[in-house]
Short mmCIF file of C-alpha atoms and ligand atoms in Angstrom, two decimals:
data_model
loop_
_atom_site.label_atom_id
_atom_site.label_comp_id
_atom_site.label_asym_id
_atom_site.label_seq_id
_atom_site.Cartn_x
_atom_site.Cartn_y
_atom_site.Cartn_z
CA MET A 1 -31.72 37.64 21.94
CA PRO A 2 -33.96 36.24 24.73
CA ALA A 3 -32.65 33.23 26.63
CA VAL A 4 -35.71 31.13 25.81
CA ASP A 5 -37.49 31.90 22.52
CA SER A 6 -41.21 31.50 22.00
CA ALA A 7 -42.03 28.87 19.36
CA LEU A 8 -43.09 31.53 16.88
CA ASP A 9 -39.99 33.66 17.39
CA LEU A 10 -37.80 30.66 16.97
CA LEU A 11 -39.44 29.56 13.75
CA ASP A 12 -39.44 33.07 12.36
CA ARG A 13 -35.81 33.34 13.20
CA ILE A 14 -34.52 30.10 11.74
CA TYR A 15 -36.06 30.94 8.39
CA SER A 16 -35.11 34.63 8.40
CA SER A 17 -32.64 35.98 5.88
CA GLU A 18 -30.96 38.02 8.66
CA ASP A 19 -30.18 34.88 10.59
CA PHE A 20 -29.05 33.13 7.45
CA ASP A 21 -26.66 35.97 6.57
CA ARG A 22 -25.28 36.11 10.06
CA MET A 23 -24.83 32.38 10.46
CA SER A 24 -23.36 31.88 7.02
CA ALA A 25 -20.79 34.62 7.67
CA ILE A 26 -19.78 32.74 10.83
CA TRP A 27 -19.71 29.50 8.87
CA GLN A 28 -17.53 30.98 6.15
CA GLN A 29 -15.04 32.32 8.63
CA ALA A 30 -14.84 29.05 10.55
CA MET A 31 -14.41 26.98 7.39
CA GLY A 32 -11.84 29.39 5.97
CA HIS A 33 -9.81 29.24 9.15
CA HIS A 34 -10.11 25.46 9.27
CA PHE A 35 -8.93 24.97 5.69
CA GLN A 36 -6.07 27.36 6.21
CA GLN A 37 -4.86 25.37 9.20
CA VAL A 38 -5.33 21.95 7.65
CA LEU A 39 -3.70 22.87 4.35
CA ALA A 40 -0.76 24.38 6.20
CA GLY A 41 -0.39 21.14 8.16
CA ASP A 42 -1.00 22.93 11.46
CA THR A 43 -3.49 20.29 12.61
CA ARG A 44 -3.37 16.59 13.19
CA VAL A 45 -4.62 14.39 10.37
CA LEU A 46 -6.95 12.27 12.48
CA ASN A 47 -8.22 13.80 15.69
CA TRP A 48 -8.48 10.55 17.55
CA THR A 49 -10.95 10.39 20.43
CA GLU A 50 -12.20 7.21 22.03
CA PRO A 51 -15.61 6.63 20.39
CA ALA A 52 -17.57 6.49 23.65
CA ASP A 53 -16.06 9.83 24.71
CA ALA A 54 -16.99 11.38 21.37
CA VAL A 55 -20.58 10.14 21.70
CA ALA A 56 -20.83 11.49 25.25
CA LEU A 57 -19.56 14.89 24.11
CA ALA A 58 -21.97 15.01 21.16
CA GLU A 59 -24.83 14.07 23.47
CA SER A 60 -23.93 16.66 26.07
CA LEU A 61 -23.81 19.37 23.41
CA MET A 62 -27.27 18.41 22.20
CA ALA A 63 -28.61 18.98 25.68
CA GLY A 64 -27.24 22.52 25.91
CA GLY A 65 -29.14 24.25 23.10
CA THR A 66 -32.25 25.67 24.71
CA ALA A 67 -30.54 27.69 27.42
CA THR A 68 -28.23 29.47 25.01
CA ALA A 69 -28.44 33.26 24.94
CA ASP A 70 -26.41 34.01 21.84
CA ARG A 71 -27.04 31.50 19.09
CA GLY A 72 -24.37 33.05 16.87
CA GLU A 73 -21.75 32.30 19.48
CA ARG A 74 -23.14 28.87 20.06
CA PHE A 75 -23.23 28.15 16.33
CA GLU A 76 -19.57 29.11 16.12
CA SER A 77 -18.62 26.92 19.05
CA LEU A 78 -20.53 23.94 17.62
CA LEU A 79 -18.81 24.41 14.26
CA THR A 80 -15.45 24.62 15.95
CA GLN A 81 -16.20 21.41 17.81
CA MET A 82 -17.22 19.67 14.58
CA LEU A 83 -14.13 20.77 12.73
CA ARG A 84 -11.82 20.01 15.61
CA SER A 85 -13.19 16.50 16.03
CA GLY A 86 -13.14 15.39 12.41
CA HIS A 87 -10.72 13.55 10.17
CA ASN A 88 -8.67 16.04 8.17
CA LEU A 89 -8.60 14.47 4.74
CA HIS A 90 -7.10 17.65 3.28
CA HIS A 91 -3.98 17.30 5.44
CA SER A 92 -1.09 16.25 3.25
CA GLY A 93 -0.36 13.36 5.65
CA TYR A 94 -3.68 11.73 4.78
CA ILE A 95 -2.83 8.67 2.69
CA GLY A 96 -5.60 6.44 3.96
CA HIS A 97 -8.84 5.02 2.64
CA GLN A 98 -10.28 5.40 -0.85
CA VAL A 99 -12.05 8.57 0.22
CA PRO A 100 -10.63 11.79 -1.22
CA ALA A 101 -9.61 15.16 0.05
CA ASN A 102 -12.53 16.48 -1.97
CA ALA A 103 -12.17 19.63 -4.01
CA PRO A 104 -13.73 22.23 -1.69
CA ILE A 105 -15.45 23.82 -4.68
CA ALA A 106 -17.41 20.59 -5.19
CA GLY A 107 -18.54 20.92 -1.58
CA LEU A 108 -19.81 24.42 -2.30
CA PHE A 109 -21.89 23.19 -5.22
CA ASP A 110 -23.08 20.26 -3.13
CA ALA A 111 -24.14 22.61 -0.35
CA VAL A 112 -26.72 24.18 -2.68
CA GLY A 113 -28.62 20.90 -2.45
CA SER A 114 -28.36 20.88 1.34
CA MET A 115 -29.53 24.48 1.59
CA THR A 116 -32.44 24.23 -0.82
CA ASN A 117 -33.37 20.52 -0.56
CA GLN A 118 -33.77 19.22 -4.09
CA PRO A 119 -34.57 15.53 -3.70
CA MET A 120 -35.31 13.57 -6.79
CA ALA A 121 -37.86 10.81 -6.74
CA VAL A 122 -39.67 12.72 -9.47
CA TYR A 123 -38.40 15.32 -11.89
CA GLU A 124 -40.68 18.08 -10.69
CA MET A 125 -39.31 17.90 -7.12
CA GLY A 126 -35.69 18.32 -8.17
CA PRO A 127 -35.72 19.50 -11.78
CA TRP A 128 -32.19 20.85 -11.88
CA ALA A 129 -30.81 18.01 -9.76
CA THR A 130 -32.35 15.59 -12.25
CA ALA A 131 -31.04 17.51 -15.26
CA VAL A 132 -27.57 17.51 -13.75
CA GLU A 133 -27.76 13.78 -13.04
CA HIS A 134 -28.72 13.01 -16.63
CA ALA A 135 -25.95 15.22 -17.98
CA ILE A 136 -23.39 13.51 -15.73
CA VAL A 137 -24.56 10.04 -16.68
CA ARG A 138 -24.35 10.91 -20.38
CA ALA A 139 -20.83 12.27 -19.92
CA MET A 140 -19.73 9.19 -18.00
CA CYS A 141 -21.23 6.86 -20.60
CA ARG A 142 -19.23 8.73 -23.25
CA LYS A 143 -16.06 8.23 -21.22
CA VAL A 144 -16.80 4.52 -20.98
CA GLY A 145 -17.01 4.53 -24.77
CA TRP A 146 -20.79 4.25 -25.19
CA ASP A 147 -23.19 6.33 -27.23
CA PRO A 148 -25.28 8.22 -24.63
CA GLU A 149 -28.35 7.80 -26.83
CA GLN A 150 -28.02 4.02 -26.58
CA SER A 151 -26.87 3.76 -22.94
CA THR A 152 -28.29 4.92 -19.63
CA GLY A 153 -27.62 5.17 -15.92
CA VAL A 154 -28.48 6.63 -12.52
CA LEU A 155 -26.66 8.02 -9.52
CA THR A 156 -26.95 6.25 -6.18
CA HIS A 157 -25.80 6.75 -2.62
CA GLY A 158 -22.50 4.95 -2.99
CA GLY A 159 -20.76 2.15 -4.81
CA SER A 160 -22.31 -0.63 -2.71
CA LEU A 161 -25.82 0.42 -3.65
CA ALA A 162 -24.65 0.97 -7.23
CA ASN A 163 -23.31 -2.59 -7.49
CA LEU A 164 -26.53 -3.96 -6.00
CA THR A 165 -28.57 -1.93 -8.49
CA ALA A 166 -26.51 -3.13 -11.45
CA LEU A 167 -26.69 -6.77 -10.35
CA LEU A 168 -30.42 -6.50 -9.73
CA THR A 169 -30.81 -5.21 -13.29
CA ALA A 170 -28.71 -8.09 -14.57
CA ARG A 171 -30.82 -10.58 -12.65
CA ASN A 172 -34.07 -9.19 -14.03
CA VAL A 173 -32.78 -9.14 -17.60
CA VAL A 174 -31.18 -12.58 -17.45
CA PHE A 175 -34.13 -14.14 -15.57
CA PRO A 176 -37.12 -12.15 -16.82
CA ASP A 177 -39.64 -13.55 -14.30
CA SER A 178 -37.47 -13.10 -11.26
CA TRP A 179 -39.02 -9.84 -10.04
CA ARG A 180 -42.20 -11.78 -9.27
CA ASN A 181 -40.91 -15.32 -8.83
CA GLY A 182 -37.56 -14.65 -7.18
CA THR A 183 -34.10 -15.71 -8.28
CA PRO A 184 -34.11 -19.19 -9.84
CA ASP A 185 -32.43 -22.03 -7.94
CA ASN A 186 -29.81 -22.66 -10.59
CA ALA A 187 -28.62 -19.04 -10.75
CA VAL A 188 -25.00 -18.36 -9.82
CA LEU A 189 -22.91 -15.20 -9.62
CA ILE A 190 -19.36 -15.41 -10.88
CA SER A 191 -17.01 -13.01 -9.23
CA GLN A 192 -13.39 -12.03 -9.06
CA SER A 193 -12.18 -13.45 -5.74
CA ASP A 194 -10.91 -10.05 -4.55
CA ALA A 195 -14.19 -8.26 -5.38
CA HIS A 196 -15.42 -5.77 -2.80
CA TYR A 197 -17.58 -7.30 -0.06
CA CYS A 198 -20.61 -5.43 -1.39
CA VAL A 199 -20.76 -7.97 -4.23
CA ALA A 200 -21.26 -10.82 -1.73
CA ARG A 201 -23.77 -8.62 0.07
CA SER A 202 -25.66 -8.13 -3.18
CA ALA A 203 -25.83 -11.92 -3.58
CA GLY A 204 -27.33 -12.13 -0.10
CA ILE A 205 -29.82 -9.35 -0.76
CA LEU A 206 -30.82 -10.73 -4.17
CA GLY A 207 -31.84 -14.00 -2.57
CA LEU A 208 -29.07 -15.81 -4.40
CA GLY A 209 -27.10 -16.52 -1.25
CA THR A 210 -23.37 -16.18 -0.91
CA LYS A 211 -22.93 -19.93 -1.42
CA ARG A 212 -23.94 -19.40 -5.02
CA ILE A 213 -21.03 -17.11 -5.74
CA LEU A 214 -18.44 -18.91 -7.82
CA ALA A 215 -15.15 -17.15 -7.14
CA VAL A 216 -12.60 -16.90 -9.92
CA ASP A 217 -9.15 -16.99 -8.41
CA VAL A 218 -6.78 -14.16 -9.11
CA ASP A 219 -3.32 -14.60 -10.60
CA ASP A 220 -0.05 -13.64 -8.89
CA GLN A 221 -0.81 -9.97 -9.60
CA ARG A 222 -4.27 -10.37 -8.10
CA ARG A 223 -6.03 -9.95 -11.46
CA MET A 224 -8.87 -12.14 -12.58
CA CYS A 225 -7.47 -14.83 -14.80
CA PRO A 226 -9.54 -15.20 -18.03
CA GLU A 227 -8.57 -18.86 -18.43
CA ARG A 228 -9.83 -19.62 -14.93
CA LEU A 229 -12.99 -17.68 -15.67
CA GLU A 230 -13.55 -19.84 -18.71
CA ARG A 231 -13.11 -22.98 -16.65
CA VAL A 232 -15.60 -21.76 -14.04
CA LEU A 233 -18.15 -20.88 -16.72
CA GLN A 234 -17.73 -24.24 -18.44
CA GLN A 235 -18.11 -26.08 -15.14
CA ALA A 236 -21.23 -24.06 -14.32
CA ARG A 237 -22.69 -24.93 -17.71
CA ASP A 238 -21.87 -28.63 -17.22
CA ASP A 239 -23.56 -28.48 -13.80
CA GLY A 240 -26.74 -26.95 -15.22
CA GLN A 241 -26.14 -23.61 -13.49
CA GLN A 242 -27.04 -20.32 -15.10
CA PRO A 243 -24.78 -17.30 -14.51
CA LEU A 244 -26.51 -14.12 -13.43
CA ALA A 245 -23.37 -12.14 -14.24
CA VAL A 246 -19.60 -12.11 -14.17
CA VAL A 247 -18.20 -9.42 -11.87
CA ALA A 248 -14.81 -8.05 -12.88
CA CYS A 249 -12.91 -5.29 -11.07
CA ALA A 250 -11.33 -2.07 -12.29
CA CYS A 251 -9.81 -2.07 -9.86
CA ALA A 252 -10.16 -4.49 -6.96
CA THR A 253 -9.90 -3.00 -3.51
CA PRO A 254 -7.00 -4.88 -1.84
CA ILE A 255 -4.06 -3.69 -3.98
CA GLY A 256 -5.84 -1.78 -6.74
CA ALA A 257 -5.30 -4.42 -9.45
CA PHE A 258 -7.17 -3.93 -12.73
CA ASP A 259 -8.61 -7.04 -14.37
CA PRO A 260 -7.87 -7.61 -18.08
CA LEU A 261 -11.32 -6.50 -19.18
CA ASP A 262 -10.85 -7.08 -22.89
CA ARG A 263 -9.96 -10.74 -22.42
CA ILE A 264 -12.69 -11.18 -19.82
CA ALA A 265 -15.20 -9.67 -22.25
CA ASP A 266 -14.10 -12.24 -24.88
CA VAL A 267 -14.94 -15.05 -22.48
CA CYS A 268 -18.24 -13.48 -21.45
CA GLU A 269 -19.22 -13.05 -25.09
CA GLN A 270 -18.33 -16.65 -25.83
CA TYR A 271 -20.56 -17.83 -22.95
CA GLN A 272 -23.14 -15.08 -23.49
CA VAL A 273 -22.94 -13.89 -19.91
CA TRP A 274 -23.69 -10.41 -18.53
CA LEU A 275 -20.40 -8.67 -17.72
CA HIS A 276 -20.49 -6.27 -14.81
CA VAL A 277 -17.43 -4.13 -14.13
CA ASP A 278 -17.01 -2.69 -10.66
CA ALA A 279 -14.98 0.41 -11.50
CA ALA A 280 -16.06 2.18 -8.31
CA HIS A 281 -12.48 3.09 -7.57
CA GLY A 282 -10.73 2.98 -10.94
CA GLY A 283 -13.41 4.40 -13.23
CA ALA A 284 -11.86 7.84 -12.93
CA ALA A 285 -8.76 6.56 -14.74
CA LEU A 286 -10.92 6.96 -17.86
CA MET A 287 -10.40 10.70 -17.45
CA SER A 288 -6.64 10.33 -17.90
CA ARG A 289 -5.07 9.88 -21.32
CA GLN A 290 -2.08 8.31 -19.60
CA HIS A 291 -4.03 5.75 -17.57
CA ARG A 292 -7.29 5.01 -19.36
CA GLY A 293 -5.67 1.97 -20.99
CA LEU A 294 -6.07 0.22 -17.62
CA LEU A 295 -9.77 -0.11 -18.45
CA ARG A 296 -9.31 -1.27 -22.04
CA GLY A 297 -12.41 -3.29 -22.93
CA VAL A 298 -14.72 -1.64 -20.38
CA GLU A 299 -16.97 -0.53 -23.24
CA ARG A 300 -17.82 -4.20 -23.78
CA ALA A 301 -19.38 -4.51 -20.30
CA ASP A 302 -23.15 -4.63 -19.86
CA SER A 303 -22.98 -2.59 -16.66
CA VAL A 304 -20.36 -0.45 -14.98
CA VAL A 305 -20.20 1.16 -11.54
CA TRP A 306 -18.10 4.30 -11.15
CA ASP A 307 -17.86 6.31 -7.92
CA ALA A 308 -17.26 10.02 -8.32
CA HIS A 309 -16.71 10.29 -4.56
CA LYS A 310 -13.50 8.37 -4.94
CA MET A 311 -11.05 9.52 -7.61
CA MET A 312 -13.16 12.36 -9.00
CA PHE A 313 -12.65 14.13 -5.70
CA VAL A 314 -16.21 15.12 -4.92
CA PRO A 315 -17.64 14.75 -1.42
CA ALA A 316 -19.39 11.51 -0.52
CA LEU A 317 -21.64 10.31 -1.98
CA CYS A 318 -21.98 10.25 -5.73
CA ALA A 319 -21.86 6.86 -7.44
CA ALA A 320 -22.98 6.03 -10.97
CA VAL A 321 -24.58 2.83 -12.26
CA LEU A 322 -24.14 2.80 -16.02
CA LEU A 323 -25.92 0.40 -18.37
CA LYS A 324 -24.77 -0.18 -21.91
CA ASN A 325 -28.21 -0.94 -23.24
CA ARG A 326 -30.74 1.83 -22.76
CA GLU A 327 -33.56 -0.67 -23.15
CA HIS A 328 -32.69 -2.06 -19.73
CA ARG A 329 -33.42 1.19 -17.90
CA PHE A 330 -36.79 0.06 -16.54
CA HIS A 331 -35.74 -3.52 -15.83
CA THR A 332 -34.27 -2.89 -12.38
CA PHE A 333 -37.59 -2.34 -10.62
CA GLU A 334 -41.25 -2.83 -11.25
CA GLN A 335 -43.61 -0.80 -9.15
CA ASP A 336 -46.93 0.89 -9.23
CA ALA A 337 -47.02 4.22 -7.38
CA PRO A 338 -49.72 6.44 -8.90
CA TYR A 339 -49.13 9.16 -6.28
CA LEU A 340 -45.61 9.56 -7.67
CA PHE A 341 -45.38 8.30 -11.21
CA ASP A 342 -48.08 9.61 -13.50
CA PRO A 343 -49.33 6.82 -15.80
CA ASP A 344 -50.96 9.45 -18.08
CA ASN A 345 -47.58 11.02 -18.73
CA PRO A 346 -45.30 8.10 -19.56
CA GLY A 347 -42.59 10.36 -21.05
CA MET A 348 -41.80 11.65 -17.57
CA ALA A 349 -40.63 8.18 -16.50
CA GLU A 350 -37.44 8.98 -18.39
CA TYR A 351 -36.81 11.76 -15.89
CA ASP A 352 -38.55 10.51 -12.74
CA ASN A 353 -35.40 8.82 -11.47
CA GLY A 354 -37.18 7.17 -8.55
CA VAL A 355 -38.46 4.58 -11.01
CA ARG A 356 -34.92 3.38 -11.46
CA THR A 357 -33.29 3.56 -8.02
CA VAL A 358 -33.61 1.79 -4.68
CA GLU A 359 -34.13 5.19 -3.13
CA CYS A 360 -37.41 7.02 -3.37
CA THR A 361 -36.29 10.37 -1.96
CA LYS A 362 -32.69 10.79 -3.08
CA ARG A 363 -30.28 13.64 -2.42
CA SER A 364 -29.19 15.85 -5.27
CA LEU A 365 -26.14 13.65 -5.63
CA GLY A 366 -24.72 15.23 -8.75
CA PHE A 367 -24.35 18.90 -7.82
CA GLY A 368 -20.71 18.69 -6.68
CA LEU A 369 -19.56 16.68 -9.68
CA TRP A 370 -21.55 18.66 -12.21
CA GLY A 371 -20.33 21.96 -10.76
CA MET A 372 -16.70 20.93 -10.75
CA TRP A 373 -16.91 19.45 -14.24
CA SER A 374 -18.68 22.56 -15.59
CA LEU A 375 -16.19 24.91 -13.98
CA TYR A 376 -12.93 23.16 -14.82
CA GLY A 377 -13.72 20.68 -17.59
CA ASP A 378 -12.19 17.23 -18.05
CA GLU A 379 -8.72 18.57 -17.32
CA VAL A 380 -9.18 18.85 -13.58
CA PHE A 381 -10.00 15.13 -13.26
CA GLU A 382 -7.14 14.11 -15.50
CA ARG A 383 -4.71 16.20 -13.46
CA LEU A 384 -6.01 14.79 -10.17
CA VAL A 385 -5.79 11.19 -11.34
CA ASP A 386 -2.32 11.68 -12.82
CA ARG A 387 -1.11 13.38 -9.65
CA VAL A 388 -2.22 10.67 -7.23
CA PHE A 389 -1.01 7.87 -9.50
CA ASP A 390 2.38 9.62 -9.73
CA ARG A 391 2.66 9.93 -5.98
CA CYS A 392 1.90 6.27 -5.54
CA ARG A 393 4.59 5.35 -8.02
CA PHE A 394 7.05 7.55 -6.18
CA ALA A 395 6.15 5.78 -2.92
CA TRP A 396 6.56 2.39 -4.56
CA GLN A 397 9.97 3.32 -5.95
CA THR A 398 11.08 4.60 -2.55
CA VAL A 399 9.90 1.39 -0.90
CA CYS A 400 11.71 -0.71 -3.52
CA ASP A 401 14.93 1.27 -3.06
CA ASP A 402 14.88 0.85 0.71
CA GLU A 403 15.83 -2.59 1.97
CA ARG A 404 13.83 -2.05 5.15
CA PHE A 405 10.63 -2.49 3.17
CA GLU A 406 8.98 -5.08 1.01
CA SER A 407 6.40 -4.10 -1.60
CA LEU A 408 3.72 -6.68 -2.32
CA HIS A 409 3.15 -5.48 -5.87
CA GLU A 410 3.91 -2.92 -8.50
CA PRO A 411 0.95 -0.51 -8.23
CA ASP A 412 -1.47 -0.13 -11.11
CA CYS A 413 -2.98 3.01 -9.65
CA ASN A 414 -2.87 4.98 -6.40
CA ILE A 415 -2.89 2.06 -3.95
CA LEU A 416 0.33 0.68 -2.50
CA VAL A 417 0.56 -2.31 -0.16
CA PHE A 418 3.85 -3.01 1.55
CA ARG A 419 5.46 -4.18 4.77
CA TYR A 420 8.20 -3.03 7.04
CA LEU A 421 10.51 -5.98 6.67
CA PRO A 422 14.20 -5.34 7.31
CA GLU A 423 16.74 -8.14 7.16
CA SER A 424 16.40 -8.69 10.92
CA LEU A 425 12.68 -9.54 10.59
CA ARG A 426 12.83 -11.76 7.51
CA ALA A 427 13.31 -14.98 9.44
CA ALA A 428 10.99 -13.98 12.31
CA ALA A 429 7.73 -15.77 13.05
CA PRO A 430 4.84 -14.50 10.86
CA ASP A 431 2.81 -13.51 13.93
CA LEU A 432 5.63 -11.32 15.17
CA VAL A 433 6.02 -9.64 11.78
CA ASN A 434 2.27 -9.08 11.60
CA ALA A 435 2.20 -7.59 15.09
CA VAL A 436 4.96 -5.15 14.14
CA GLN A 437 2.97 -3.86 11.14
CA ARG A 438 -0.14 -3.37 13.31
CA LYS A 439 1.82 -1.48 15.94
CA ILE A 440 3.44 0.76 13.33
CA ARG A 441 0.10 1.79 11.94
CA ALA A 442 -1.51 2.33 15.34
CA ALA A 443 1.38 4.53 16.49
CA LEU A 444 1.53 6.40 13.20
CA ILE A 445 -2.12 7.39 13.14
CA ARG A 446 -2.18 8.29 16.81
CA SER A 447 0.77 10.61 16.24
CA GLY A 448 -1.57 12.71 14.12
CA ASP A 449 1.15 13.26 11.51
CA PHE A 450 -0.06 10.67 9.00
CA TYR A 451 -3.01 8.48 8.33
CA ILE A 452 -2.57 5.17 6.50
CA VAL A 453 -4.51 1.92 6.70
CA GLN A 454 -3.68 -1.75 7.02
CA THR A 455 -4.89 -4.86 5.30
CA THR A 456 -4.25 -8.58 5.39
CA ILE A 457 -3.21 -10.40 2.25
CA ALA A 458 -2.69 -14.16 2.33
CA GLY A 459 -2.34 -14.04 6.11
CA GLN A 460 0.22 -11.23 6.02
CA VAL A 461 -0.67 -7.99 7.75
CA CYS A 462 0.42 -5.16 5.47
CA LEU A 463 0.51 -1.40 5.47
CA ARG A 464 -1.63 0.20 2.81
CA MET A 465 -1.41 3.69 1.40
CA CYS A 466 -4.05 5.08 -0.89
CA PHE A 467 -3.15 8.44 -2.39
CA MET A 468 -6.31 10.53 -2.33
CA ASN A 469 -4.93 13.98 -1.72
CA PRO A 470 -3.11 15.91 -4.45
CA ALA A 471 -1.35 17.91 -1.71
CA THR A 472 0.64 14.88 -0.56
CA THR A 473 4.08 15.82 -1.86
CA GLU A 474 6.99 13.49 -2.57
CA GLN A 475 8.68 14.96 0.47
CA LYS A 476 5.67 14.04 2.59
CA VAL A 477 5.73 10.49 1.24
CA ALA A 478 9.43 10.16 2.05
CA SER A 479 8.79 11.47 5.52
CA ALA A 480 5.90 9.01 6.08
CA LEU A 481 8.14 6.13 5.07
CA GLN A 482 10.94 7.37 7.30
CA ASN A 483 8.54 7.56 10.26
CA ILE A 484 7.30 4.07 9.50
CA ALA A 485 10.85 2.73 9.41
CA GLU A 486 11.72 4.40 12.72
CA LEU A 487 8.61 3.08 14.42
CA GLY A 488 9.22 -0.32 12.87
CA GLU A 489 12.76 -0.43 14.20
CA GLN A 490 11.51 0.31 17.71
CA PHE A 491 8.65 -2.22 17.63
CA ALA A 492 10.74 -4.92 15.99
CA ALA A 493 13.43 -4.56 18.68
CA GLU A 494 10.79 -4.74 21.44
CA ALA A 495 9.13 -7.76 19.86
CA MET A 496 12.42 -9.61 19.38
CA ASP A 497 13.46 -8.88 22.97
CA ALA A 498 10.17 -10.22 24.27
CA ASP A 499 10.35 -13.30 22.05
C1 LIG B 1 -13.98 -1.76 -5.82
C2 LIG B 1 -14.99 -1.20 -4.88
N1 LIG B 1 -16.28 -1.40 -5.10
C3 LIG B 1 -17.23 -0.91 -4.28
C4 LIG B 1 -16.89 -0.18 -3.17
C5 LIG B 1 -17.97 0.34 -2.26
O1 LIG B 1 -18.18 1.68 -2.51
P1 LIG B 1 -18.94 2.61 -1.43
O2 LIG B 1 -18.00 2.71 -0.27
O3 LIG B 1 -19.17 3.88 -2.14
O4 LIG B 1 -20.22 1.92 -1.05
C6 LIG B 1 -15.54 0.07 -2.90
C7 LIG B 1 -15.16 0.86 -1.72
O5 LIG B 1 -14.03 1.10 -1.44
C8 LIG B 1 -14.56 -0.45 -3.77
O6 LIG B 1 -13.25 -0.26 -3.56
#
């Protein structure tokens, strides 16, 4: 291969089937080796590099391409660099954010979209991607408990965009002139106080303003309290305010608490308010016979958001916005784009998904989920959900049985929030206790053996585990907790000495 290719040679080459075969063989070998190592636990979980150093390395590699003699070798070395520098979510010590160790098979299906580019503003540009999306939405609507002929939905790039899309639909249905005239001055959004920050963001984007969010306080288990919701709605009515929607969570992010949807739906019905359920994280519990009761009443919602790139174990991103009433499918947006949407063929609007999403060009978001679902059926999702819920329960029981820890809650799902709090720290100053938790986490993740996160609840810094990898065994959980206790003992002693 010449050191510097002519433009024509280069273009011929990058589209040649020989190059594709050669490069994909290299790719397969590198990925196979990587997975083998990660699954065997022979790597670190997080390969921590200072961000500025990582940027400098990425930049320097970009500068080295043109002088390369053997592009196969270079491809291999770039792949190795990518894999070596990433976060190994498939390592059994990964118990971190609500992002899964995706099923690799879903990645393979997803890759078809990356290789063949099937974007979907209009059906004819991504016919199979669109078909898959519709099939997925229908299946998810069924799981929610809706008739797919009466309900509808779209996939978006993530739960944040999905919540915005659902709330925009609610706004346009509740205030029919608002697409042209903007959100009325007396509109308010009523939200569970622990709702994900994207709900507040949506209020900002919708021109409502975050000041017009009326937060409904959670109870001692951090669930939205229906009685408080009723009081907020009554007060809003007395003040002449008009609710855009009530946002309930299934579950809320901090500790994974599921709101009592049935009772919330009663209140919403009584006040005739749009009920939106953010089930970005917990929607997948609908796949489990054991756990679907957590979402009892979800079928009474007007809109639901459910992320498949969380507990359905597909790669990011694949989020669904589901609407109970099919008649609302064209209420989210109003636009005129004759170069895209053919006014002489109105039936195609059902399939030209760009009419219904923020995105114009949109990735073929459903390939991974559709492929996995078609290959393994419902069972694979049920097994995954049950497994990670089980592991969380095991962790909670271990924490409860060990007097060095304090659990902040009994977990509803796969999220556990707790603190290292032995007898010796119980009377210590809150700042000192908080500092110990922070140090534990920092040391733990830098060790490369485990990855967990931290959060702050009512001023208390806590350790947070989210079980998103079916390979995290009970033994691994016990070992993580033992490491945490050992680190905690060391940092607590240092902090007390310095105090
Ligand atoms: C309850 C909830 N809603 C929405 C989101 C946002 O989803 P995404 O990260 O896909 O934008 C999250 C993310 O963790 C979440 O937990």
